[in-house]
CSV table of N, CA, C and O and ligand atoms in Angstrom, one decimal:
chain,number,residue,atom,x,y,z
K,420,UNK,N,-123.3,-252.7,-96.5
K,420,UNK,CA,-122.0,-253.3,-96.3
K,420,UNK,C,-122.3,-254.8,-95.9
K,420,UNK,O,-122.7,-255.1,-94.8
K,421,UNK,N,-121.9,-255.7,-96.9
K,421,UNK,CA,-121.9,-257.1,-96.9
K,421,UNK,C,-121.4,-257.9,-94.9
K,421,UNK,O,-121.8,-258.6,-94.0
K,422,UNK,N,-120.4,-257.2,-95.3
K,422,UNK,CA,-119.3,-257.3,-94.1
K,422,UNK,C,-120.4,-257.3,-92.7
K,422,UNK,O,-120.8,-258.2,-91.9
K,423,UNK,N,-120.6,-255.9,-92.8
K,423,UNK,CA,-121.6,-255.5,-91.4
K,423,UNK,C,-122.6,-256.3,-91.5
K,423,UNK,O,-122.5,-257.0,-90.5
K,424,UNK,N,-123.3,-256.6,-92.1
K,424,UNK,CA,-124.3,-257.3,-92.3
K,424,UNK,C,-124.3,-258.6,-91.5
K,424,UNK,O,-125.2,-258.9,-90.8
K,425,UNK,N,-123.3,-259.3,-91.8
K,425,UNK,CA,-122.7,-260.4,-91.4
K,425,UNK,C,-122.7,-260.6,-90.3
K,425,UNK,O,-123.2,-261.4,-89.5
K,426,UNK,N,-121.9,-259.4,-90.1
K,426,UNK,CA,-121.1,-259.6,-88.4
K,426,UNK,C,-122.5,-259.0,-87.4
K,426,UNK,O,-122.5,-259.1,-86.1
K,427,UNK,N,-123.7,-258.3,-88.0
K,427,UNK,CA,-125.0,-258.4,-87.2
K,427,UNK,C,-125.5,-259.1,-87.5
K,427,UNK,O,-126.6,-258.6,-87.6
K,428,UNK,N,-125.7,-260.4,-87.9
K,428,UNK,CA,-126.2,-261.5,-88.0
K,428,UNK,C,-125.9,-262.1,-86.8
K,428,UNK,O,-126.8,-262.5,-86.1
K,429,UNK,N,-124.8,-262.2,-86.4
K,429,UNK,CA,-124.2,-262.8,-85.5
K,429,UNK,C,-124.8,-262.7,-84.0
K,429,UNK,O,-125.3,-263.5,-83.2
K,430,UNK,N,-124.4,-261.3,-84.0
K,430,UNK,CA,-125.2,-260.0,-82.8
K,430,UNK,C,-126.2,-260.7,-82.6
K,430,UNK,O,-126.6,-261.3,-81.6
K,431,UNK,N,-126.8,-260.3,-83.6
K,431,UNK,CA,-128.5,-260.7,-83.4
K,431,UNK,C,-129.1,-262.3,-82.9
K,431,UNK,O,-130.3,-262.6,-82.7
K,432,UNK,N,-128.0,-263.1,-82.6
K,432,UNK,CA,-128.5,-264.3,-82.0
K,432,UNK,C,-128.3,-264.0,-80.8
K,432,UNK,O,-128.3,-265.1,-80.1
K,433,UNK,N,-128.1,-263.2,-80.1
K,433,UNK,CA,-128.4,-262.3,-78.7
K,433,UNK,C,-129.4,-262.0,-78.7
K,433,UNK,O,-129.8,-262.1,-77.5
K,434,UNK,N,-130.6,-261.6,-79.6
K,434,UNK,CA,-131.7,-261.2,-79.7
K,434,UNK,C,-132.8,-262.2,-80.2
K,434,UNK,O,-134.0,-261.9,-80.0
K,435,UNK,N,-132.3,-263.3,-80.8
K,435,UNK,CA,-133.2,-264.3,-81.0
K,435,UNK,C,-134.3,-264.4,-80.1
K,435,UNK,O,-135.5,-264.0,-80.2
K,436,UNK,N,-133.8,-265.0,-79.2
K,436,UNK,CA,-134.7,-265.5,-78.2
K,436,UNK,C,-135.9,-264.7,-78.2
K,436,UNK,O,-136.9,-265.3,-78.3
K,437,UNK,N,-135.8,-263.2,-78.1
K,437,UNK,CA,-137.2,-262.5,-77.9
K,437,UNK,C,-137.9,-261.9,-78.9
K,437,UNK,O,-139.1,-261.7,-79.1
K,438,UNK,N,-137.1,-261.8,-79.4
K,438,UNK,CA,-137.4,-260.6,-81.1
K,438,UNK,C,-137.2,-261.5,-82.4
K,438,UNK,O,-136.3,-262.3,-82.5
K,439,UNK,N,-137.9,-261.3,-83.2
K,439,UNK,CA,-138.2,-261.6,-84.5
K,439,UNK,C,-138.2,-260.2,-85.5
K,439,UNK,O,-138.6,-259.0,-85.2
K,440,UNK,N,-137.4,-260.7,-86.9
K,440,UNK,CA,-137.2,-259.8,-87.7
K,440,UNK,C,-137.4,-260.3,-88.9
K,440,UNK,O,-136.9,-261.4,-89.2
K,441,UNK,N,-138.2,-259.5,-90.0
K,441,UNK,CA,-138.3,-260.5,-91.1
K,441,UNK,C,-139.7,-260.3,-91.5
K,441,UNK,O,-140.5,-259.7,-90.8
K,442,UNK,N,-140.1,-260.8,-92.6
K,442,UNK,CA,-141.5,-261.0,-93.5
K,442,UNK,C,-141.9,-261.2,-92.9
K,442,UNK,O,-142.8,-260.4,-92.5
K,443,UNK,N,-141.8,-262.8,-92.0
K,443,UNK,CA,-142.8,-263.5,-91.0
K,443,UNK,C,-142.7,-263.5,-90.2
K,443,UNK,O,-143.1,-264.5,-89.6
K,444,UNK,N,-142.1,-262.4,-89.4
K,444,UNK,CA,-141.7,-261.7,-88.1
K,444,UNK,C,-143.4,-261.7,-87.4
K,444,UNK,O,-144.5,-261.4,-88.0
K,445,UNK,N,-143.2,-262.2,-86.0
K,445,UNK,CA,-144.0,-262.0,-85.2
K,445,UNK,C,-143.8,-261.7,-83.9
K,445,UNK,O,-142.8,-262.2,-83.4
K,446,UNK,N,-144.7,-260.8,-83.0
K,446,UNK,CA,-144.1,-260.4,-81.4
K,446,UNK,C,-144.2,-261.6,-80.9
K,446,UNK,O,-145.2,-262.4,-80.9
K,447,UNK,N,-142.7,-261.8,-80.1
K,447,UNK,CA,-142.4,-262.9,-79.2
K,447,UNK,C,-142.6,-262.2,-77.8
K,447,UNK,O,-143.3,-261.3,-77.4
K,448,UNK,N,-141.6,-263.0,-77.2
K,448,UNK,CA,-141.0,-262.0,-75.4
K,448,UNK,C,-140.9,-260.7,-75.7
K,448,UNK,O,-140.7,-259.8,-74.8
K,449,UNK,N,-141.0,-260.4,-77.2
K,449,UNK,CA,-140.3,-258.5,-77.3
K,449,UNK,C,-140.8,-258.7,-78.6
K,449,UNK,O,-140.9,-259.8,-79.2
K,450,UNK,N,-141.2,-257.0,-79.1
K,450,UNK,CA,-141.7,-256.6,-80.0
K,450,UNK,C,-141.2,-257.0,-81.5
K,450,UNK,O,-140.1,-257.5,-81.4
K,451,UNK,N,-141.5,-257.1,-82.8
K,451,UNK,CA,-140.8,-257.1,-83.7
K,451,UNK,C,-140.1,-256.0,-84.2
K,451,UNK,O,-140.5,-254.9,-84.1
K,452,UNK,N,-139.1,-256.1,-84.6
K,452,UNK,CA,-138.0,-255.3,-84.8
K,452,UNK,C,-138.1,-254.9,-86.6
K,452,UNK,O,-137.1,-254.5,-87.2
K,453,UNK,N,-139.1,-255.1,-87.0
K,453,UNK,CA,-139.6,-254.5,-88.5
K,453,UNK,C,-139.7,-253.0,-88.5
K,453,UNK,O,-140.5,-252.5,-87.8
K,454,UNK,N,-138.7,-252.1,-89.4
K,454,UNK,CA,-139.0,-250.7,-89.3
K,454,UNK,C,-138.5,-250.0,-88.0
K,454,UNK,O,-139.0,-249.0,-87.6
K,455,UNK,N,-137.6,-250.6,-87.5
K,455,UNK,CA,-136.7,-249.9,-86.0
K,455,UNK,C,-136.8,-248.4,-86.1
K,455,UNK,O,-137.4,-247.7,-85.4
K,456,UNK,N,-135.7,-248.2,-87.2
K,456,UNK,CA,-135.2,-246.9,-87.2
K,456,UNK,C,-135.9,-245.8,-87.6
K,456,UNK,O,-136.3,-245.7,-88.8
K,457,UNK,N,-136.1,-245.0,-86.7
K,457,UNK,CA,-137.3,-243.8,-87.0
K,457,UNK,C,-138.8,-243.8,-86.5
K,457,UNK,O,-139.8,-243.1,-86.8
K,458,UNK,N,-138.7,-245.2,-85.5
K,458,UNK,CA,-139.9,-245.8,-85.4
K,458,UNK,C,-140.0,-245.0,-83.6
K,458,UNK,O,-139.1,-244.8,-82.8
K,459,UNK,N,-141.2,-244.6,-83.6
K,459,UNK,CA,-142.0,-244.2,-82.2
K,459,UNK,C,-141.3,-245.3,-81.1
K,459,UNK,O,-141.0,-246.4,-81.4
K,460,UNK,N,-141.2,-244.8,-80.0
K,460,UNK,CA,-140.9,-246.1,-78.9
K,460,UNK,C,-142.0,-246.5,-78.3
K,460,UNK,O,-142.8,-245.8,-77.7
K,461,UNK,N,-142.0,-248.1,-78.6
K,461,UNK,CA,-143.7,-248.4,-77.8
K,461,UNK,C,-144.7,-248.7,-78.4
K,461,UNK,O,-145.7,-249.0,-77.8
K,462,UNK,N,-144.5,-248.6,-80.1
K,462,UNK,CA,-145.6,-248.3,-81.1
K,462,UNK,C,-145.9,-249.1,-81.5
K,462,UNK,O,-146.9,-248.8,-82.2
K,463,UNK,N,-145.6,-251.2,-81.5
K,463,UNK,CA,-145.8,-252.1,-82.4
K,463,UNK,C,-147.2,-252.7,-82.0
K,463,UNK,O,-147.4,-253.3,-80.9
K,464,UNK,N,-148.1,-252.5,-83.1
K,464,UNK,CA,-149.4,-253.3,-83.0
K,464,UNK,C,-149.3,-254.5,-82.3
K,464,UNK,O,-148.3,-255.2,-82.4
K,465,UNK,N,-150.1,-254.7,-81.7
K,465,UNK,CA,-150.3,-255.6,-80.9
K,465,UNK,C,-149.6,-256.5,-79.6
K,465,UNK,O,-149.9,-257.7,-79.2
K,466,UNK,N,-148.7,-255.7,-79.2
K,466,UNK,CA,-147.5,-256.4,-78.4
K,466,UNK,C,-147.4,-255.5,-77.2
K,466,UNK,O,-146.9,-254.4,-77.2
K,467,UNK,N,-147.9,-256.2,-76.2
K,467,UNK,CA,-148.0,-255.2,-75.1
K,467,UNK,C,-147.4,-255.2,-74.4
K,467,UNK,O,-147.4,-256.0,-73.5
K,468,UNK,N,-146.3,-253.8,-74.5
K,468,UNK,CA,-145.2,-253.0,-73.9
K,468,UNK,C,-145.5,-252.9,-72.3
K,468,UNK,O,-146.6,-253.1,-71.9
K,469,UNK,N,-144.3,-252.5,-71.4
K,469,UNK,CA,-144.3,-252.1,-70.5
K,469,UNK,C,-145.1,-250.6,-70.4
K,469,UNK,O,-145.1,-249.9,-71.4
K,470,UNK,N,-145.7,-250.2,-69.3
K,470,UNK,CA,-146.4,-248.6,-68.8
K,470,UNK,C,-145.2,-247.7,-69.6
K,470,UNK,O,-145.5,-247.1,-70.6
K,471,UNK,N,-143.8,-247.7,-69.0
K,471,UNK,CA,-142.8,-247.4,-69.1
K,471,UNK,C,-142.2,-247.0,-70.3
K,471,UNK,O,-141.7,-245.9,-70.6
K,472,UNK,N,-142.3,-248.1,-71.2
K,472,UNK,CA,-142.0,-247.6,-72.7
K,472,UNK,C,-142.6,-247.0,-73.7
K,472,UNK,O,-142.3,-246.3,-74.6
K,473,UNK,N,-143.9,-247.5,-73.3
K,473,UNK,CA,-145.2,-246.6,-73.8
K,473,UNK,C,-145.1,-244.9,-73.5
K,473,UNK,O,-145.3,-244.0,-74.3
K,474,UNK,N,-144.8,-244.8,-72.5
K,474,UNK,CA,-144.6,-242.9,-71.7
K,474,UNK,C,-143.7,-242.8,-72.3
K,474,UNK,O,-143.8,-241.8,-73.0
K,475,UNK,N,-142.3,-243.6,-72.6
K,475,UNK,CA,-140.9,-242.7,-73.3
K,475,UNK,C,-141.1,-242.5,-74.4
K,475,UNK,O,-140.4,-241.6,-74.9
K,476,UNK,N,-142.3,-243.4,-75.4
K,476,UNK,CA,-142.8,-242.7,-76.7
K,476,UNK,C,-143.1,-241.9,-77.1
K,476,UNK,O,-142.8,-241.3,-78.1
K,477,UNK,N,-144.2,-241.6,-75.9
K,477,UNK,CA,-144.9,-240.7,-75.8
K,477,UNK,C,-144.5,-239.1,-75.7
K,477,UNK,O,-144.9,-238.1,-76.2
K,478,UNK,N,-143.5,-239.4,-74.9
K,478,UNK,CA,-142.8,-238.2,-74.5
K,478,UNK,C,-141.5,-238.1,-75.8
K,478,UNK,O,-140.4,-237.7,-75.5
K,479,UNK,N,-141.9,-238.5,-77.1
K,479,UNK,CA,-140.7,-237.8,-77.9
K,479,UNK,C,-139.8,-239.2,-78.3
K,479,UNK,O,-139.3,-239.3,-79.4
K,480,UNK,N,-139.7,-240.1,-77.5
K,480,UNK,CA,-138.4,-241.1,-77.8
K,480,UNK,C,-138.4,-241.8,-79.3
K,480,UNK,O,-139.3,-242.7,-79.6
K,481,UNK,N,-137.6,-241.6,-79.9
K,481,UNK,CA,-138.1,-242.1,-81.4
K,481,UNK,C,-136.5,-243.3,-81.3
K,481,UNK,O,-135.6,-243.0,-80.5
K,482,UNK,N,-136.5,-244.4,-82.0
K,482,UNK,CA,-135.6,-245.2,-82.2
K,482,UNK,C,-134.6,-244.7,-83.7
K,482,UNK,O,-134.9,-244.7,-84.9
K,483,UNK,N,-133.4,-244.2,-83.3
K,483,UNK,CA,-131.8,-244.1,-83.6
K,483,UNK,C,-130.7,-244.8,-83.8
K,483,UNK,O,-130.8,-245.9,-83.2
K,484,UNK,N,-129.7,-244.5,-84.5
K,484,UNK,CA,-128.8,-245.7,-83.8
K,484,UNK,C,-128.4,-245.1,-82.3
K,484,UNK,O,-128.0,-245.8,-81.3
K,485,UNK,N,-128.6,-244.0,-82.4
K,485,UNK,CA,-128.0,-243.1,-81.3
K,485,UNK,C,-128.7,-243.4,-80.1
K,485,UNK,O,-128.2,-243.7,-79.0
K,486,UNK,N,-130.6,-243.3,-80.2
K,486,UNK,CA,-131.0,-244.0,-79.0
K,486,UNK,C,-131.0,-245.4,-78.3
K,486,UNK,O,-130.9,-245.8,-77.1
K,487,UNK,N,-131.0,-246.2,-79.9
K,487,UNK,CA,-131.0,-248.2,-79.7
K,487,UNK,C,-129.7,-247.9,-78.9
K,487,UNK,O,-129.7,-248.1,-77.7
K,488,UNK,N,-128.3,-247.2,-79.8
K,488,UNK,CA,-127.0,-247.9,-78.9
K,488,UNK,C,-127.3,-247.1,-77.6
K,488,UNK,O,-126.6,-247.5,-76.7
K,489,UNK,N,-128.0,-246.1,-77.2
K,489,UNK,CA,-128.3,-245.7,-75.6
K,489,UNK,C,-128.5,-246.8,-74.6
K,489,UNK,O,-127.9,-247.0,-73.5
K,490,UNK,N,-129.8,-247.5,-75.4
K,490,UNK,CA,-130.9,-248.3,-74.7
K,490,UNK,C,-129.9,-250.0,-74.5
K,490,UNK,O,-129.8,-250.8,-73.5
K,491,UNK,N,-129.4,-250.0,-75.7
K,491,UNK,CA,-129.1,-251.4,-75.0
K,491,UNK,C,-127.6,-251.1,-74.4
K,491,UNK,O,-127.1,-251.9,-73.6
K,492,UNK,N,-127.2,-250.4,-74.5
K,492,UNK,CA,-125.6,-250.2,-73.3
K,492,UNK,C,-126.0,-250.4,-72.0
K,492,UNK,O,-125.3,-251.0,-71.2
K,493,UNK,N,-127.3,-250.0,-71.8
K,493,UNK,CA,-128.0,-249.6,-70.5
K,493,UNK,C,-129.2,-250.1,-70.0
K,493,UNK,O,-129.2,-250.0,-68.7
K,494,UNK,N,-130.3,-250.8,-70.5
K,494,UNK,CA,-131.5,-250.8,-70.7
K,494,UNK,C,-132.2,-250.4,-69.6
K,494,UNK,O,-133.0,-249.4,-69.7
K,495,UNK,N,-132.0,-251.2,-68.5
K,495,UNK,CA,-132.9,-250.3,-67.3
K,495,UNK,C,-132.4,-248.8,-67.0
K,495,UNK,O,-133.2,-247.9,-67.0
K,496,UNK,N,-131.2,-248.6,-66.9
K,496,UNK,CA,-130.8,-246.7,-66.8
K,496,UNK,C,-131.4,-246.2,-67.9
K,496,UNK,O,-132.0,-245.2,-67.6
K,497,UNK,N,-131.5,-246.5,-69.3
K,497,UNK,CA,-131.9,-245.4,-69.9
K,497,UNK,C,-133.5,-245.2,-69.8
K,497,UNK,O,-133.9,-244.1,-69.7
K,498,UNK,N,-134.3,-246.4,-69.9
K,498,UNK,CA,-135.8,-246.7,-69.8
K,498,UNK,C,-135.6,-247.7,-68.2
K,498,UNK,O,-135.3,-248.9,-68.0
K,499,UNK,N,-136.0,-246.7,-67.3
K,499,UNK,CA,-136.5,-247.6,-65.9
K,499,UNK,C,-137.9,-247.9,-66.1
K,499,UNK,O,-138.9,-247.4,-66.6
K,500,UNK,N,-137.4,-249.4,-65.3
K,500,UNK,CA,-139.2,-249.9,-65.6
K,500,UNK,C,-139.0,-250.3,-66.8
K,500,UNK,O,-140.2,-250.4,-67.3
K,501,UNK,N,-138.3,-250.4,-67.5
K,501,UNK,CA,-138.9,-251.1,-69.2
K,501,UNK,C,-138.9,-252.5,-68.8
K,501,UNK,O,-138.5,-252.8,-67.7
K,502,UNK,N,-139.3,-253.3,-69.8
K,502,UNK,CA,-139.3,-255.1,-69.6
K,502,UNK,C,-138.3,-255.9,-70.1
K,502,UNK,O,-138.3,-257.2,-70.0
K,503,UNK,N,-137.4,-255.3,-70.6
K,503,UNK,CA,-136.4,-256.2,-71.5
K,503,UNK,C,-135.4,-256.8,-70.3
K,503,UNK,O,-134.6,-256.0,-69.8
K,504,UNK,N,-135.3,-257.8,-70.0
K,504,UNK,CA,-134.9,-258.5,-69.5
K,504,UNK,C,-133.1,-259.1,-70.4
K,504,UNK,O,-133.0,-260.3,-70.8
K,505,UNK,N,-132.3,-258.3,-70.5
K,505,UNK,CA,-131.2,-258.3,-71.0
K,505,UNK,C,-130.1,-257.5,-70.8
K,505,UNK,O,-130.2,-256.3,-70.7
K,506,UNK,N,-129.2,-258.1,-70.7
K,506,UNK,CA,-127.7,-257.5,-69.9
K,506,UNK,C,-127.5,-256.1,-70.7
K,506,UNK,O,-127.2,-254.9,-70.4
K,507,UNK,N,-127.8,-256.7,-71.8
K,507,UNK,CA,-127.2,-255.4,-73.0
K,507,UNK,C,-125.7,-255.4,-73.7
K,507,UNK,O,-124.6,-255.8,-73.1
K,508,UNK,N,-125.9,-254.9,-74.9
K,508,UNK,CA,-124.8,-254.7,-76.0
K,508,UNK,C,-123.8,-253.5,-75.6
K,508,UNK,O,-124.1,-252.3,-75.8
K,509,UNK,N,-122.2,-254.0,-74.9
K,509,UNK,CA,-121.8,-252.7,-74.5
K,509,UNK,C,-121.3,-251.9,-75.8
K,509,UNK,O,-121.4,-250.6,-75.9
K,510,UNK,N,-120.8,-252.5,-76.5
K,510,UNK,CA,-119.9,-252.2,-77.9
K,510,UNK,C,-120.6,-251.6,-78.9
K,510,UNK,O,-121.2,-252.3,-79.7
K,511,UNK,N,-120.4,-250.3,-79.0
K,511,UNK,CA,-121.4,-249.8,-80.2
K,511,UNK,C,-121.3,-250.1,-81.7
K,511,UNK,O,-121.9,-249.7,-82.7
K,512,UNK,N,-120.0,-251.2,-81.3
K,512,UNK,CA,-119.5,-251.9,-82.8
K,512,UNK,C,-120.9,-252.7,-83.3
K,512,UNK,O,-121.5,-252.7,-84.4
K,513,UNK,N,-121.1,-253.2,-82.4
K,513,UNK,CA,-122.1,-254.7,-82.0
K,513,UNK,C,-123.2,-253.8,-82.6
K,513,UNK,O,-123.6,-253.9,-83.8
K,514,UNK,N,-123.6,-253.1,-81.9
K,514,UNK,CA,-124.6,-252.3,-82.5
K,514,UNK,C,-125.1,-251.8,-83.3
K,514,UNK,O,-126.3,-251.7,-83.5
K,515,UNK,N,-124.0,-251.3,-84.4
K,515,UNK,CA,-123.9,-250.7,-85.4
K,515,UNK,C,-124.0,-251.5,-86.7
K,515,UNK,O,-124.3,-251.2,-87.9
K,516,UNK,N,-123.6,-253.1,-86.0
K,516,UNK,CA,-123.7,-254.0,-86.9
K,516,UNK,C,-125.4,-254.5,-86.8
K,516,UNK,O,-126.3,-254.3,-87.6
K,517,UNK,N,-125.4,-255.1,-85.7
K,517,UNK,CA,-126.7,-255.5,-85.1
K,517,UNK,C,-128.0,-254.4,-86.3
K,517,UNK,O,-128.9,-254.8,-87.1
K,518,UNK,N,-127.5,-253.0,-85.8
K,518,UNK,CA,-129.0,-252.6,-87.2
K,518,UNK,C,-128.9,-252.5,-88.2
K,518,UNK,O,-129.9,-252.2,-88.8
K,519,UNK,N,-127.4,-252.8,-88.8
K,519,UNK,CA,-127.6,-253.2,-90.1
K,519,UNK,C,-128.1,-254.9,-90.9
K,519,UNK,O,-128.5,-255.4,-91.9
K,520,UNK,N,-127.7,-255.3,-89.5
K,520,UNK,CA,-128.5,-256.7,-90.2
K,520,UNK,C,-130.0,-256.2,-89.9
K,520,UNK,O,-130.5,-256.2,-91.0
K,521,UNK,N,-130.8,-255.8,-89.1
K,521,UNK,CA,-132.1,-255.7,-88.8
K,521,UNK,C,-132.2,-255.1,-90.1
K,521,UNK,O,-132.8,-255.8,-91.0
K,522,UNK,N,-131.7,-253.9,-90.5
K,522,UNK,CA,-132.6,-252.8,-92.1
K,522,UNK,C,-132.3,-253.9,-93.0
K,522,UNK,O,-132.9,-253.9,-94.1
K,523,UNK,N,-131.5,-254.8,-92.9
K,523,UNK,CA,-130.7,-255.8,-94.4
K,523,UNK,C,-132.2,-256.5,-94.3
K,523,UNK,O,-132.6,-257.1,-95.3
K,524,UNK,N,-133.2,-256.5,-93.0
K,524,UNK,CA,-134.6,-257.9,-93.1
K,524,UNK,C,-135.3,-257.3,-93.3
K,524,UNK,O,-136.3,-258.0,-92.9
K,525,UNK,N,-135.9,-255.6,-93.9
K,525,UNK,CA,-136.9,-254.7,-93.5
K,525,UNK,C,-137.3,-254.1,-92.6
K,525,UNK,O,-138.2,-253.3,-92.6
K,526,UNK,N,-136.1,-254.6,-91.5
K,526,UNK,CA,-135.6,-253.5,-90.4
K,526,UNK,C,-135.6,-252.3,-90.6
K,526,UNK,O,-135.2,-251.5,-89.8
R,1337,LIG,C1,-137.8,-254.0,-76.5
R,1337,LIG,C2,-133.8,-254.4,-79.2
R,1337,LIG,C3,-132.6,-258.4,-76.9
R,1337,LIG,C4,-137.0,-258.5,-74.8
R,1337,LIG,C5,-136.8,-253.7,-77.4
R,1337,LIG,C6,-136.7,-252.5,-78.2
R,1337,LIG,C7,-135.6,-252.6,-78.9
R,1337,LIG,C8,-135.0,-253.9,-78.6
R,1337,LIG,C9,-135.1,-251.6,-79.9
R,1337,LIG,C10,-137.8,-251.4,-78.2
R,1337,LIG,C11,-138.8,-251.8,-79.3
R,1337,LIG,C12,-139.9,-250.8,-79.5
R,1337,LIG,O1,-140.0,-249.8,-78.9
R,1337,LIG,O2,-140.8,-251.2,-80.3
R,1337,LIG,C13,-133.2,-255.5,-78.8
R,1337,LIG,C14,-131.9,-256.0,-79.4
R,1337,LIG,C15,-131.5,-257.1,-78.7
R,1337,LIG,C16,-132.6,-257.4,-77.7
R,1337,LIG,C17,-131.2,-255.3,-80.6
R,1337,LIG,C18,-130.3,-257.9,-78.9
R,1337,LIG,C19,-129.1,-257.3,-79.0
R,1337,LIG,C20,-133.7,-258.8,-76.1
R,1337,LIG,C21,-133.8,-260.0,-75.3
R,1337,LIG,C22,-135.0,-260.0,-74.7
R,1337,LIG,C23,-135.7,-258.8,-75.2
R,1337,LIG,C24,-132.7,-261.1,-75.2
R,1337,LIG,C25,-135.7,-261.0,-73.8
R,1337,LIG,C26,-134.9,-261.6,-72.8
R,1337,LIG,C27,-137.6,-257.2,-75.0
R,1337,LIG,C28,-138.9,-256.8,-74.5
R,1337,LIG,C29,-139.1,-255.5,-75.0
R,1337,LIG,C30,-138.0,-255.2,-75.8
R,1337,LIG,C31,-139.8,-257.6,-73.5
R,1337,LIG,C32,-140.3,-254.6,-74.6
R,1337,LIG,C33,-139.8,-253.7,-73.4
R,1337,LIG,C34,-140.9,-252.9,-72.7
R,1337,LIG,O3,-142.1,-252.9,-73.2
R,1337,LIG,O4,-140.7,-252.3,-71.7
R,1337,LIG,N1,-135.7,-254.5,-77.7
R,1337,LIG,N2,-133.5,-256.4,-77.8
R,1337,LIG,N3,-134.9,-258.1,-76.0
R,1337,LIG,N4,-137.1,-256.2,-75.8
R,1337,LIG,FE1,-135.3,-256.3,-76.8
């Protein structure tokens, strides 16, 4: 959906700052966001995660829309101790768009 796409383009300049998405995506302040959905939590080569998010991978946490919109409604309540340093996305609209622009870059 062109539309969605768009309107997480937007989203996603909330996310600039830390995250990179894309061919020439590289880990910044926060992991690359290449291959989100379905992906292990904690899993990206070479980008060194919090103790915290590494254990919630470990323990099962795989990335959803259902977990991502968990995690950013909340970020410290859902993952205490994680590092993301962000208020968070309350609107699961935002969200919904937000990963469809990510899968629209190889997300
Ligand atoms: C981790 C999404 C904004 C810094 C993550 C993860 C996701 C995510 C899904 C887990 C990645 C993984 O397990 O590989 C987003 C989205 C954002 C956003 C969609 C915008 C709506 C930000 C901002 C910052 C940031 C603004 C920096 C101020 C980080 C860091 C981690 C992280 C440091 C690693 C956390 C840890 O290891 O505990 N983000 N993020 N993110 N993000 Fe973000």
């Amino acid at each position: 959906d062109p539309a969605l796409v768009a309107a997480g383009e937007k989203v996603f300049k909330k996310c600039k700052a830390c995250h990179q998405v894309g061919e020439d995506a590289k880990n910044r302040v926060g992991p690359v966001l290449n291959g989100l959905i379905g992906r292990q939590a904690g899993t990206v080569d070479g980008f060194k995660y919090s103790k915290s998010m590494i254990q919630h991978g470990e323990d099962g946490l795989v990335w959803t829309e259902e977990t991502v919109e968990a995690y950013l409604a909340d970020p410290k309540g859902y993952i205490p101790k994680n590092k993301m340093s962000f208020a968070g996305l309350k609107d699961p609209e935002d969200v919904k768009a937000v990963l469809a622009y990510i899968e629209s870059q190889g997300g």
